[in-house]
mmCIF file of C-alpha atoms in Angstrom:
data_model
loop_
_atom_site.group_PDB
_atom_site.id
_atom_site.type_symbol
_atom_site.label_atom_id
_atom_site.label_comp_id
_atom_site.label_asym_id
_atom_site.label_seq_id
_atom_site.Cartn_x
_atom_site.Cartn_y
_atom_site.Cartn_z
ATOM 1 C CA MET A 1223 126.629 44.437 116.537
ATOM 2 C CA THR A 1224 123.916 42.164 118.430
ATOM 3 C CA PHE A 1225 124.853 40.784 121.911
ATOM 4 C CA LYS A 1226 124.737 37.229 119.939
ATOM 5 C CA GLN A 1227 126.830 38.414 117.285
ATOM 6 C CA LYS A 1228 129.130 39.751 120.097
ATOM 7 C CA ILE A 1229 129.609 36.434 121.360
ATOM 8 C CA LEU A 1230 130.145 34.467 118.867
ATOM 9 C CA GLN A 1231 132.518 36.668 117.164
ATOM 10 C CA HIS A 1232 134.619 36.354 120.165
ATOM 11 C CA HIS A 1233 134.598 32.320 120.130
ATOM 12 C CA LEU A 1234 135.571 32.746 117.039
ATOM 13 C CA THR A 1235 138.388 34.852 117.543
ATOM 14 C CA LEU A 1236 139.627 32.973 120.573
ATOM 15 C CA LEU A 1237 139.006 29.333 118.694
ATOM 16 C CA GLN A 1238 141.164 31.112 115.830
ATOM 17 C CA ASP A 1239 144.048 32.010 117.998
ATOM 18 C CA LYS A 1240 143.750 28.663 119.798
ATOM 19 C CA ILE A 1241 144.333 27.018 116.187
ATOM 20 C CA ASP A 1242 147.366 29.340 115.285
ATOM 21 C CA VAL A 1243 148.743 28.887 118.662
ATOM 22 C CA TYR A 1244 148.624 24.712 117.988
ATOM 23 C CA ARG A 1245 149.763 24.833 114.401
ATOM 24 C CA ASP A 1246 152.811 26.838 115.677
ATOM 25 C CA MET A 1247 153.818 24.359 118.557
ATOM 26 C CA ILE A 1248 153.438 21.603 116.367
ATOM 27 C CA SER A 1249 155.329 23.143 113.589
ATOM 28 C CA GLY A 1250 158.027 23.754 116.368
ATOM 29 C CA LEU A 1251 158.208 20.399 117.508
ATOM 30 C CA ALA A 1252 158.485 18.742 113.843
ATOM 31 C CA ASP A 1253 161.365 21.159 113.664
ATOM 32 C CA ASP A 1254 162.960 20.231 116.601
ATOM 33 C CA ALA A 1255 162.878 16.693 116.016
ATOM 34 C CA GLN A 1256 164.303 17.425 112.572
ATOM 35 C CA ASN A 1257 166.997 19.268 113.884
ATOM 36 C CA ASP A 1258 167.674 16.691 116.541
ATOM 37 C CA ALA A 1259 167.596 13.633 113.867
ATOM 38 C CA LYS A 1260 170.670 15.274 112.170
ATOM 39 C CA SER A 1261 172.888 15.859 115.587
ATOM 40 C CA SER A 1262 171.955 12.886 117.994
ATOM 41 C CA ALA A 1263 172.112 9.449 118.379
ATOM 42 C CA GLY A 1264 171.790 6.652 121.079
ATOM 43 C CA ASP A 1265 169.336 5.595 123.621
ATOM 44 C CA LYS A 1266 168.755 9.743 125.190
ATOM 45 C CA HIS A 1267 167.951 10.466 121.234
ATOM 46 C CA GLU A 1268 165.396 8.231 121.063
ATOM 47 C CA THR A 1269 163.630 8.975 124.135
ATOM 48 C CA ALA A 1270 163.469 12.689 123.146
ATOM 49 C CA LEU A 1271 162.231 11.957 120.045
ATOM 50 C CA SER A 1272 159.526 9.925 121.240
ATOM 51 C CA MET A 1273 158.379 12.642 123.791
ATOM 52 C CA MET A 1274 158.245 15.073 121.320
ATOM 53 C CA HIS A 1275 156.001 12.787 119.057
ATOM 54 C CA LEU A 1276 153.587 12.007 121.924
ATOM 55 C CA GLU A 1277 153.625 16.081 122.579
ATOM 56 C CA GLN A 1278 152.677 16.339 118.692
ATOM 57 C CA GLU A 1279 149.745 13.815 119.125
ATOM 58 C CA LYS A 1280 148.381 15.647 121.917
ATOM 59 C CA LEU A 1281 148.619 18.839 120.259
ATOM 60 C CA SER A 1282 147.276 17.321 117.097
ATOM 61 C CA THR A 1283 144.354 16.398 118.916
ATOM 62 C CA LYS A 1284 143.711 19.915 120.460
ATOM 63 C CA LEU A 1285 144.132 21.472 117.273
ATOM 64 C CA GLN A 1286 141.600 19.230 115.809
ATOM 65 C CA GLU A 1287 138.923 19.581 118.467
ATOM 66 C CA ALA A 1288 139.614 23.562 118.066
ATOM 67 C CA ILE A 1289 139.021 23.397 114.490
ATOM 68 C CA HIS A 1290 135.578 20.892 115.172
ATOM 69 C CA PHE A 1291 134.330 23.931 117.322
ATOM 70 C CA LYS A 1292 135.262 26.517 115.196
ATOM 71 C CA ASP A 1293 133.359 24.592 112.197
ATOM 72 C CA VAL A 1294 129.959 24.154 114.969
ATOM 73 C CA LEU A 1295 130.170 28.088 115.428
ATOM 74 C CA SER A 1296 130.549 29.056 112.136
ATOM 75 C CA LYS A 1297 127.588 27.301 111.302
ATOM 76 C CA ILE A 1298 125.454 29.346 113.501
ATOM 77 C CA ASP A 1299 123.098 31.904 112.311
ATOM 78 C CA VAL A 1300 122.881 34.315 115.426
ATOM 79 C CA SER A 1301 120.190 36.125 113.343
ATOM 80 C CA VAL A 1302 117.588 33.471 113.738
ATOM 81 C CA GLU A 1303 114.905 34.125 116.191
ATOM 82 C CA SER A 1304 113.068 31.287 118.083
ATOM 83 C CA LYS A 1305 110.850 30.665 120.794
ATOM 84 C CA LYS A 1306 112.268 27.517 121.600
ATOM 85 C CA VAL A 1307 115.890 26.866 122.728
ATOM 86 C CA ILE A 1308 117.843 25.767 119.506
ATOM 87 C CA LEU A 1309 121.683 25.704 118.386
ATOM 88 C CA GLY A 1310 122.735 29.186 118.709
ATOM 89 C CA SER A 1311 120.656 30.307 121.228
ATOM 90 C CA LEU A 1312 121.251 32.773 124.068
ATOM 91 C CA VAL A 1313 119.260 31.719 127.321
ATOM 92 C CA LYS A 1314 119.168 33.270 130.632
ATOM 93 C CA ALA A 1315 118.461 30.542 133.232
ATOM 94 C CA ASN A 1316 119.031 31.421 136.821
ATOM 95 C CA GLY A 1317 120.665 34.603 136.084
ATOM 96 C CA LEU A 1318 122.917 32.470 133.974
ATOM 97 C CA HIS A 1319 123.344 33.403 130.025
ATOM 98 C CA LEU A 1320 124.110 30.277 129.007
ATOM 99 C CA PHE A 1321 125.171 30.538 124.800
ATOM 100 C CA ILE A 1322 123.849 27.081 123.155
ATOM 101 C CA SER A 1323 126.913 26.091 120.896
ATOM 102 C CA ALA A 1324 130.009 24.332 121.765
ATOM 103 C CA ALA A 1325 131.699 23.634 124.846
ATOM 104 C CA LEU A 1326 133.859 26.646 125.212
ATOM 105 C CA PRO A 1327 135.171 28.671 128.341
ATOM 106 C CA LYS A 1328 133.511 30.746 130.085
ATOM 107 C CA ILE A 1329 133.515 34.806 128.547
ATOM 108 C CA ASN A 1330 132.604 38.392 129.294
ATOM 109 C CA ILE A 1331 130.751 40.483 127.148
ATOM 110 C CA GLU A 1332 129.892 43.658 127.989
ATOM 111 C CA GLY A 1333 130.124 43.186 131.850
ATOM 112 C CA VAL A 1334 128.405 40.089 131.141
ATOM 113 C CA SER A 1335 129.523 36.532 131.962
ATOM 114 C CA VAL A 1336 128.444 33.825 129.441
ATOM 115 C CA LEU A 1337 128.654 30.284 129.479
ATOM 116 C CA ALA A 1338 129.257 28.474 126.114
ATOM 117 C CA LEU A 1339 127.298 25.087 126.496
ATOM 118 C CA SER A 1340 127.444 22.146 124.163
ATOM 119 C CA PRO A 1341 123.745 21.023 122.905
ATOM 120 C CA GLN A 1342 124.906 17.238 123.897
ATOM 121 C CA SER A 1343 126.069 18.605 127.701
ATOM 122 C CA PRO A 1344 123.693 17.602 130.227
ATOM 123 C CA LEU A 1345 122.025 20.948 130.648
ATOM 124 C CA GLY A 1346 122.281 21.872 127.179
ATOM 125 C CA SER A 1347 120.423 18.512 126.161
ATOM 126 C CA GLN A 1348 117.583 19.174 128.801
ATOM 127 C CA LEU A 1349 117.516 23.011 127.376
ATOM 128 C CA ILE A 1350 117.048 22.214 123.320
ATOM 129 C CA GLY A 1351 113.460 22.344 122.222
ATOM 130 C CA LYS A 1352 112.182 24.088 125.674
ATOM 131 C CA GLU A 1353 110.571 27.640 125.825
ATOM 132 C CA ASP A 1354 110.200 30.224 128.270
ATOM 133 C CA GLY A 1355 109.052 29.529 131.435
ATOM 134 C CA ALA A 1356 110.313 26.039 131.343
ATOM 135 C CA VAL A 1357 112.119 24.182 134.085
ATOM 136 C CA VAL A 1358 114.734 21.611 133.535
ATOM 137 C CA GLU A 1359 116.553 19.530 136.272
ATOM 138 C CA VAL A 1360 120.412 18.475 136.026
ATOM 139 C CA ASN A 1361 122.265 16.746 138.667
ATOM 140 C CA GLY A 1362 119.865 17.720 141.163
ATOM 141 C CA SER A 1363 119.659 21.563 140.230
ATOM 142 C CA LYS A 1364 116.451 23.219 138.989
ATOM 143 C CA PHE A 1365 116.897 25.526 136.060
ATOM 144 C CA THR A 1366 114.132 28.081 134.876
ATOM 145 C CA VAL A 1367 114.082 29.221 131.418
ATOM 146 C CA GLU A 1368 113.507 33.229 131.856
ATOM 147 C CA SER A 1369 114.197 34.342 128.414
ATOM 148 C CA ILE A 1370 115.338 33.059 124.825
ATOM 149 C CA GLN A 1371 117.009 34.941 121.929
#
């Protein structure tokens, strides 16, 4: 398994774990609301149901985001080689390892810290289409592309 494949697989696993947790939490809230509806009445009951509903909406939004990120990652073919930065490229710039994919948490693979960037992010959008040696500037910081995988 290549380094890029390990990065992609790690992110897919993390996202699937998040999706499972969010689904469990939403299901738990739905069960709680249903059980609470059978046993309570009054203003406190209505407030509690409203709070549960708001929490369900927040979790549903997070779930949809995680599913979207997983969809983006599942479309990446890490075996594609390109001299230019594309979706799925692993870019080394200023000593940082940047995986152009989706805005995801920093991970550590084989002792190497890898930042996942969305191609729509300020740095990601500047890097797309660039080649080795290119210099981009984001928020006053210059980044030099050292390598592209």
